[in-house]
mmCIF file of C-alpha atoms in Angstrom:
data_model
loop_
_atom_site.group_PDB
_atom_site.id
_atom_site.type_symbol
_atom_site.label_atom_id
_atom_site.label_comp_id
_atom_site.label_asym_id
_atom_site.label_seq_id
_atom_site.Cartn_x
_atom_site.Cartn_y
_atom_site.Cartn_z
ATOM 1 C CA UNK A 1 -2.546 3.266 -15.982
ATOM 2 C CA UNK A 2 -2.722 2.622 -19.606
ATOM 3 C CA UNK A 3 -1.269 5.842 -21.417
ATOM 4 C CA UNK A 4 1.961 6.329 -22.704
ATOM 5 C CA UNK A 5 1.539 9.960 -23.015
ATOM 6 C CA UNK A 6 3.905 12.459 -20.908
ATOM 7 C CA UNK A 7 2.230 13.730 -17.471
ATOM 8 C CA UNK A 8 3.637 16.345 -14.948
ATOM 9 C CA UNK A 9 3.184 14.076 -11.516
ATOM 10 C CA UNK A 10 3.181 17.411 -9.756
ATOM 11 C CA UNK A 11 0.118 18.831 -11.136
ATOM 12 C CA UNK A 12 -3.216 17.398 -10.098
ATOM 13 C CA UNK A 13 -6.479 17.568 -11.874
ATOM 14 C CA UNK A 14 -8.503 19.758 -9.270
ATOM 15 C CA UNK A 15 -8.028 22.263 -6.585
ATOM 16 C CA UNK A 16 -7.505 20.226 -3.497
ATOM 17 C CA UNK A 17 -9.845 22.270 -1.479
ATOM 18 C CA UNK A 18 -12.808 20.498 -4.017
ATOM 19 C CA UNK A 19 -10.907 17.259 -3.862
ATOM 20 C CA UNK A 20 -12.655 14.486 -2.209
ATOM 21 C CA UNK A 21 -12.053 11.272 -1.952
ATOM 22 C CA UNK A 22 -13.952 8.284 -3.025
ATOM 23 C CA UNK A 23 -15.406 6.662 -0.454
ATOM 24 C CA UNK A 24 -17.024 2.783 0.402
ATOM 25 C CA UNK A 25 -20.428 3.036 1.217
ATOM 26 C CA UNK A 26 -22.441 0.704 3.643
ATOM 27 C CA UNK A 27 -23.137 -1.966 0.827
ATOM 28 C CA UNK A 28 -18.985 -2.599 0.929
ATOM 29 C CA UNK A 29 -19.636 -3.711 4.268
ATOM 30 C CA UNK A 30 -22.542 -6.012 3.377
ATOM 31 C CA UNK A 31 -20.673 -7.801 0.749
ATOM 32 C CA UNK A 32 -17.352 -8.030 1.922
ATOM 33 C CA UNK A 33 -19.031 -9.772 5.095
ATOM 34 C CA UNK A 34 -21.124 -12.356 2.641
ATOM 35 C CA UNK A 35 -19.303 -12.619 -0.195
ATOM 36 C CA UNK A 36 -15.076 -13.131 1.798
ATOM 37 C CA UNK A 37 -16.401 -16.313 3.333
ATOM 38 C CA UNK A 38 -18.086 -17.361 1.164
ATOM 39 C CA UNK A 39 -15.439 -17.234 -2.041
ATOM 40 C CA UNK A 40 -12.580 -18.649 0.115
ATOM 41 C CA UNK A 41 -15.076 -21.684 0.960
ATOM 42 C CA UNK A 42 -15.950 -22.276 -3.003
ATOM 43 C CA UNK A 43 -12.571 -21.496 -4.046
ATOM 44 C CA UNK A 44 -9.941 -22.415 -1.172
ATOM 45 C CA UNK A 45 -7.341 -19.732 -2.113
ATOM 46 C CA UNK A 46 -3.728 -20.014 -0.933
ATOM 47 C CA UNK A 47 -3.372 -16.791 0.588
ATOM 48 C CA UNK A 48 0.628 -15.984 2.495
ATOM 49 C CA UNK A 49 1.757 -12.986 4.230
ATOM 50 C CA UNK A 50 -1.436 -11.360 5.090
ATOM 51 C CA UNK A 51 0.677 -10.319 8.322
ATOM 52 C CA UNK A 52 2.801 -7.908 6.708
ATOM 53 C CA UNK A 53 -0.122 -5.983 5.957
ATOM 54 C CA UNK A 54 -0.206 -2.838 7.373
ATOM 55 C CA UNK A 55 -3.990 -2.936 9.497
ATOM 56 C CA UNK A 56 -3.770 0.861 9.710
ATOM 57 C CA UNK A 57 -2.828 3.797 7.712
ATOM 58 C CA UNK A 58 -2.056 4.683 3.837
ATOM 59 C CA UNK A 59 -0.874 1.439 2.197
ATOM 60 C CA UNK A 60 -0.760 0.722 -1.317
ATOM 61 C CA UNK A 61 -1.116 -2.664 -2.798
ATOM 62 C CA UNK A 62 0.993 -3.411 -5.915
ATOM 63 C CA UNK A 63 0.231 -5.991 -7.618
ATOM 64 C CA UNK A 64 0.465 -8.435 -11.279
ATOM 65 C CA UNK A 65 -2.478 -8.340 -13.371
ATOM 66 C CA UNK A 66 -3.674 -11.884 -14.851
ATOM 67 C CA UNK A 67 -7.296 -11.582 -15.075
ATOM 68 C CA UNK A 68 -10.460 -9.765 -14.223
ATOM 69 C CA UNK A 69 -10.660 -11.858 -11.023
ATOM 70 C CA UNK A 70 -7.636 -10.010 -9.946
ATOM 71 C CA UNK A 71 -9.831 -7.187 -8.737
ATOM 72 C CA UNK A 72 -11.948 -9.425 -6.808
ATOM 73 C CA UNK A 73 -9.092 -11.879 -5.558
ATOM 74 C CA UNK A 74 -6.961 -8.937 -3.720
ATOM 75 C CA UNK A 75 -10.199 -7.215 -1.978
ATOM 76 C CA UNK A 76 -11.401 -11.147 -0.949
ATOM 77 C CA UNK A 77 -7.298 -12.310 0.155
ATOM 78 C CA UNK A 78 -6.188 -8.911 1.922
ATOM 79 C CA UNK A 79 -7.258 -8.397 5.751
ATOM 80 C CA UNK A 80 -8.279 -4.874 5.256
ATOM 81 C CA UNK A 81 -10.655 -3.025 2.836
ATOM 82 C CA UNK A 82 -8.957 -1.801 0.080
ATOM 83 C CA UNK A 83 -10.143 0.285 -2.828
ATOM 84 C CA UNK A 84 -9.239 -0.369 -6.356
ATOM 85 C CA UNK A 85 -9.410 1.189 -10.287
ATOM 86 C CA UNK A 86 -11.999 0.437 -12.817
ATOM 87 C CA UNK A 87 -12.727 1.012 -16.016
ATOM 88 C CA UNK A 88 -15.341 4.137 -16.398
ATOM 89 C CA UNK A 89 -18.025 1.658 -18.186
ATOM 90 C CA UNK A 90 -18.746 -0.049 -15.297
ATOM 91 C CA UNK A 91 -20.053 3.647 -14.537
ATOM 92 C CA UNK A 92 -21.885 4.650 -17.312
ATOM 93 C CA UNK A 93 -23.719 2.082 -18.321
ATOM 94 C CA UNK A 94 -27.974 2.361 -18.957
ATOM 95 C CA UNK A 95 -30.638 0.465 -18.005
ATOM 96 C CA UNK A 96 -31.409 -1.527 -14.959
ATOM 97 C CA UNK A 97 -27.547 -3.381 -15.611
ATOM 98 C CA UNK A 98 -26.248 0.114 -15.907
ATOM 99 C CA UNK A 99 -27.647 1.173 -12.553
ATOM 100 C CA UNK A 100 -26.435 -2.556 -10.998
ATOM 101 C CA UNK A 101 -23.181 -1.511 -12.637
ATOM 102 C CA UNK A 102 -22.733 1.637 -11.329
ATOM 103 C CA UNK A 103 -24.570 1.453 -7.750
ATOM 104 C CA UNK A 104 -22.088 -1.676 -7.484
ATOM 105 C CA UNK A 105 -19.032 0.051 -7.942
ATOM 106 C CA UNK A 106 -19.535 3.290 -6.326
ATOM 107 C CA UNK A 107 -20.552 1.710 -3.322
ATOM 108 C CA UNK A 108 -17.430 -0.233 -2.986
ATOM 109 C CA UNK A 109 -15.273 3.017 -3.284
ATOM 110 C CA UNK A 110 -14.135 2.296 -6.610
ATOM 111 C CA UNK A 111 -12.289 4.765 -8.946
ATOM 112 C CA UNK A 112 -14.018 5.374 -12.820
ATOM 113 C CA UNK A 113 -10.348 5.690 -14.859
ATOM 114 C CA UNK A 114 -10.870 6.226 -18.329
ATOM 115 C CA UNK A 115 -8.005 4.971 -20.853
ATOM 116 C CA UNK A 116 -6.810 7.666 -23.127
ATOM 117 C CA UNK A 117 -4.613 10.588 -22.230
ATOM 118 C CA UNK A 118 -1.911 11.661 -19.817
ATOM 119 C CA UNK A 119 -4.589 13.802 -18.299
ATOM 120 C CA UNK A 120 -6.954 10.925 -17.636
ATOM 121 C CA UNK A 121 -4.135 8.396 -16.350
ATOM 122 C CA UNK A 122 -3.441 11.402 -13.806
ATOM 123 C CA UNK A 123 -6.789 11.935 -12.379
ATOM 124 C CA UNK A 124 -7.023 8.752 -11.506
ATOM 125 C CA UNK A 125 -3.251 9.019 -9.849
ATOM 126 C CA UNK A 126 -4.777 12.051 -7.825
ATOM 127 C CA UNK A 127 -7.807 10.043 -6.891
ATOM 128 C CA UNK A 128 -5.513 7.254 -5.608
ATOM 129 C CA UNK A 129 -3.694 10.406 -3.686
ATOM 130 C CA UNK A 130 -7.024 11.297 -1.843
ATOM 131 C CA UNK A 131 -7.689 8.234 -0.597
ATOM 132 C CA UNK A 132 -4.345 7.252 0.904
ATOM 133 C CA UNK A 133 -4.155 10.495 2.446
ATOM 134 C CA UNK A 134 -7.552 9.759 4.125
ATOM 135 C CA UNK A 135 -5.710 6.935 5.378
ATOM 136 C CA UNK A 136 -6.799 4.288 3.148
ATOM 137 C CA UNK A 137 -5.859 1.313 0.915
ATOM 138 C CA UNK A 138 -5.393 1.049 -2.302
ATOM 139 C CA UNK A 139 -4.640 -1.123 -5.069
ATOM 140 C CA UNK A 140 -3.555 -0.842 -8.482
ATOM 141 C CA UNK A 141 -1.445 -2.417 -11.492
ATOM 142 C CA UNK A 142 1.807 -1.032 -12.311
ATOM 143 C CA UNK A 143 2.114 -3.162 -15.518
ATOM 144 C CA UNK A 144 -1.350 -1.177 -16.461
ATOM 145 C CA UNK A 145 -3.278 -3.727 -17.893
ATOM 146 C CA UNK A 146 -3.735 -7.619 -18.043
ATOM 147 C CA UNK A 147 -0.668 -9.704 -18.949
ATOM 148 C CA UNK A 148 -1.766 -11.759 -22.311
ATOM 149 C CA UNK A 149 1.082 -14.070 -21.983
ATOM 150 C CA UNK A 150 1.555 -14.608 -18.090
ATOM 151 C CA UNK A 151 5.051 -12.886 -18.171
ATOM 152 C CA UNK A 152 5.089 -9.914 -15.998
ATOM 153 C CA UNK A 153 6.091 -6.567 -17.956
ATOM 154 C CA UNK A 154 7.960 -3.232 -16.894
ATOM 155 C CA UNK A 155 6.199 -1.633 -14.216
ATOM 156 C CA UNK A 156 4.687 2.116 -14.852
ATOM 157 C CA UNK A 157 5.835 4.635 -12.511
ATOM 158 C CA UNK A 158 2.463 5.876 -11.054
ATOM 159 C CA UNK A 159 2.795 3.819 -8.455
ATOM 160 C CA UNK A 160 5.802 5.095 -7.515
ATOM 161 C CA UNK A 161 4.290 9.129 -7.673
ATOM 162 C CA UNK A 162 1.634 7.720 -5.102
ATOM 163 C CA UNK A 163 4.301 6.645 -2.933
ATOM 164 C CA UNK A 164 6.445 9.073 -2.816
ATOM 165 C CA UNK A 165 4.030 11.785 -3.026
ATOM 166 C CA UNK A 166 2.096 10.305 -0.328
ATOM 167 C CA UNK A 167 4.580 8.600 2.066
ATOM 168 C CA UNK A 168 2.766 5.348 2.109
ATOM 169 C CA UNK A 169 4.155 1.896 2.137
ATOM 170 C CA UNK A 170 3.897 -0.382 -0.872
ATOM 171 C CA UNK A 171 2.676 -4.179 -0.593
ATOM 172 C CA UNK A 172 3.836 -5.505 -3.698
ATOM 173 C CA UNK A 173 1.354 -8.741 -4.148
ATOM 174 C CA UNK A 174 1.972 -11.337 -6.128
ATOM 175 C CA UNK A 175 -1.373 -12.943 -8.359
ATOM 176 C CA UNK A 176 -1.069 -17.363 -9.255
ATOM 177 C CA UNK A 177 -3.730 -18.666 -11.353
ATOM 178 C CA UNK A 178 -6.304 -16.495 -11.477
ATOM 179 C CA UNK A 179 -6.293 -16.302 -15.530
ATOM 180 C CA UNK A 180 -7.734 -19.587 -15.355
ATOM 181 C CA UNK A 181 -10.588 -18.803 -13.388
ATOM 182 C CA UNK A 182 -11.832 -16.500 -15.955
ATOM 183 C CA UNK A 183 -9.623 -16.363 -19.422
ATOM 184 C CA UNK A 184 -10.615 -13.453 -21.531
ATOM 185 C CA UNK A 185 -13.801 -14.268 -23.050
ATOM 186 C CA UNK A 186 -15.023 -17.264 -20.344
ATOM 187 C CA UNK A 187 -18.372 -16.152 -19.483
ATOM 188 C CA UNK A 188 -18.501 -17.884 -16.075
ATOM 189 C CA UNK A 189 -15.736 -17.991 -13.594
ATOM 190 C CA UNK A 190 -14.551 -21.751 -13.057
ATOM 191 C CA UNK A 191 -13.339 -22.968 -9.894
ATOM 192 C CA UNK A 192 -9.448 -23.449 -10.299
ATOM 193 C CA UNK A 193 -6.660 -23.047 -7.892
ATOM 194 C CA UNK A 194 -5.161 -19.534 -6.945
ATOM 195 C CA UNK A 195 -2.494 -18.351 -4.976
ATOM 196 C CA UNK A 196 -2.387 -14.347 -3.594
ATOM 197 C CA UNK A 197 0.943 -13.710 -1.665
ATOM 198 C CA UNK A 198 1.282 -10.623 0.332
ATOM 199 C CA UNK A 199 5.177 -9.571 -0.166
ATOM 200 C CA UNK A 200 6.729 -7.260 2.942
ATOM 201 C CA UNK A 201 5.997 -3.813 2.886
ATOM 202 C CA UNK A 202 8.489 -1.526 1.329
ATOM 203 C CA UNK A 203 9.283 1.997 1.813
ATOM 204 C CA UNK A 204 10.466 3.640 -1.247
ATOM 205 C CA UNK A 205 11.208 6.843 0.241
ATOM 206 C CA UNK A 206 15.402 6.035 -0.179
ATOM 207 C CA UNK A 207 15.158 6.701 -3.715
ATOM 208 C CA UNK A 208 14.325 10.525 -3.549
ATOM 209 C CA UNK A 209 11.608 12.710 -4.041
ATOM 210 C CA UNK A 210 8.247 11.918 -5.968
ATOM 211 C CA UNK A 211 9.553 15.211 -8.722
ATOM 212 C CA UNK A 212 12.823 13.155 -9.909
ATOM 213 C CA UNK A 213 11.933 10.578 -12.881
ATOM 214 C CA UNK A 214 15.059 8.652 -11.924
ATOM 215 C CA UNK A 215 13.717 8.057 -8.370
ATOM 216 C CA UNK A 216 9.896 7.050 -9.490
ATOM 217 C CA UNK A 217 12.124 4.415 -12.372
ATOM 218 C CA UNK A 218 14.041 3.145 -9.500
ATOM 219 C CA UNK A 219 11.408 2.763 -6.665
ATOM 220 C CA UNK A 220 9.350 1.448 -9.543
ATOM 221 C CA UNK A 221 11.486 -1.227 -10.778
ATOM 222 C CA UNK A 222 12.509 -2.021 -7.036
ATOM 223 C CA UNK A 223 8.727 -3.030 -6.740
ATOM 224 C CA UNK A 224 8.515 -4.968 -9.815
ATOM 225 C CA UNK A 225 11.539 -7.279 -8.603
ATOM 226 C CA UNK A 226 9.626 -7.704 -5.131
ATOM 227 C CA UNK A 227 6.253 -8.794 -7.401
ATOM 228 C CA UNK A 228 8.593 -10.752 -9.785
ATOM 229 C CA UNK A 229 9.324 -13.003 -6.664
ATOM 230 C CA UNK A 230 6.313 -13.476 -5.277
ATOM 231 C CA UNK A 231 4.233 -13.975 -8.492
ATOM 232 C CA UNK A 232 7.384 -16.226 -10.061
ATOM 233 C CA UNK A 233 6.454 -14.792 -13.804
ATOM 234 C CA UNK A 234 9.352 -14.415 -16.278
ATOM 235 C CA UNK A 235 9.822 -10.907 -16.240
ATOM 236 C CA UNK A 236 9.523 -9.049 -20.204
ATOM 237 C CA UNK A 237 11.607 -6.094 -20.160
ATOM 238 C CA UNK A 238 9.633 -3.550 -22.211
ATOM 239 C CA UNK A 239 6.150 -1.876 -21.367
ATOM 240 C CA UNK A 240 2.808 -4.141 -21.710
ATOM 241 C CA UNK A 241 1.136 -2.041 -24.553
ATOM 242 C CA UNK A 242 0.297 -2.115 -28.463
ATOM 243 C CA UNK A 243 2.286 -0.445 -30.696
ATOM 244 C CA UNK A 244 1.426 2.653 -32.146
ATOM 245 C CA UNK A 245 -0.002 1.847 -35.752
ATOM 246 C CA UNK A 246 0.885 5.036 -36.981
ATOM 247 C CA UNK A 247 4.198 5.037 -38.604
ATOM 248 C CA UNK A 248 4.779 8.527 -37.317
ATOM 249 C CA UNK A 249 3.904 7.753 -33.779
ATOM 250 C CA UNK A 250 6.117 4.620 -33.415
ATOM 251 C CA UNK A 251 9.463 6.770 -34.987
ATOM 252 C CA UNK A 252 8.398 9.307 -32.197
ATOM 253 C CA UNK A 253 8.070 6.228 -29.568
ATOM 254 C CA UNK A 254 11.605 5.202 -30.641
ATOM 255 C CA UNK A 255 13.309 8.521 -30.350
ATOM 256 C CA UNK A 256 11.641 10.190 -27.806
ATOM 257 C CA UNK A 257 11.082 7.244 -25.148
ATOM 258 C CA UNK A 258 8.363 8.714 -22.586
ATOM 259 C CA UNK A 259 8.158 7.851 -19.067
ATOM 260 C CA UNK A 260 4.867 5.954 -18.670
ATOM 261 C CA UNK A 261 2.121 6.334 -15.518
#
């Protein structure tokens, strides 16, 4: 989740008798089968832990964000299908690439998020909801978006609202190398080593209910320790975001700290 912007985590963006889930369609199947193989031939990950994956029921996979490959690298590493975020362009695109695009990523179950508001950061929260409580996976990034300096940054507590709302464990995964597979602005993925280490599954549940702040901060920043030490990234303690370039938003920032999704 990318916005800073305060969000009630008990309301949710549509009834919940029109709520349905995303779902992977038959193509998932097809390239998951082809394209797992054939990746951890080209690219030999190291790949620990896959047995504390949970095989069955709502599990949510936590994880640092390095790179665009991240998206691929956790679907390829992790012993179950999972279903992940992406950005809404990938979904409205034209043309024949625009139908590639989108055909692509509907049929792997993924979920259009568009960056902007509270309201947007919390659909995508509730269609994360849907499809644990169908019993799926699902992964996200609770620093919200890619880490520009490899140092891993405060965790966002959406993660912990899914939890908590949900009941589900929480894999927190931990990401090595995969920025230099594809840096930002590398056309073509190069073939570099990479490490994706499956941490034990925690349930968060201790901290309290998914309507207290203080236990979403807590669970949240329990979560980012268990990434911290699998990923081994120096940890930044503030929020992985630009500043506000209006002078009357950053004051605001500074006096009225909001608790970010």
């Amino acid at each position: 989740m990318t916005s800073s912007d305060a969000v009630d985590p008990h309301e949710t963006s549509e009834p919940a008798e029109t709520a349905v889930a995303p779902k992977q369609g038959p193509l998932y199947r097809v390239i998951r089968s082809v394209l797992r193989p054939l990746t951890l031939l080209t690219f030999r990950p190291t790949i620990t832990g896959t047995a504390h994956v949970p095989m069955s029921g709502p599990v949510i996979f936590a994880s640092n964000h390095l790179s665009f490959i991240d998206s691929v690298a956790i679907p390829i590493a992790s012993p179950r299908p999972v279903q992940f975020l992406a950005k809404s362009h990938y979904f409205t695109g034209t043309g024949f690439r625009g139908w590639v695009s989108r055909t692509f990523f509907s049929s792997i179950g993924a979920v259009s998020v568009e960056r902007g508001t509270g309201a947007q950061a919390q659909a995508a929260l509730d269609q994360g909801r849907r499809i644990l409580e169908s019993g799926n996976a699902f992964a996200l990034y609770p620093e919200g978006t890619r880490s520009v300096d490899g140092r891993l940054y405060r965790g966002r507590t959406g993660v912990a609202w899914l939890a908590l709302t949900t009941g589900a464990l929480v894999v927190p995964v931990g990401l090595v190398g995969t920025e230099e597979i594809q840096p930002v602005g590398a056309k073509r993925p190069r073939i570099r080593p990479v490490s994706v280490h499956f941490g034990e599954p925690l349930d968060l549940s201790h901290h309290g209910p998914a309507s207290s702040g203080r236990a979403r901060r807590h669970a949240t920043d329990e979560l980012m320790a268990a990434i911290a030490e699998l990923s081994g990234q120096e940890v930044a303690d503030r929020y992985n975001e630009t500043p506000p370039s209006n002078p009357v938003a950053r004051a605001v920032d500074r006096v009225l700290p909001r608790e970010r999704l």
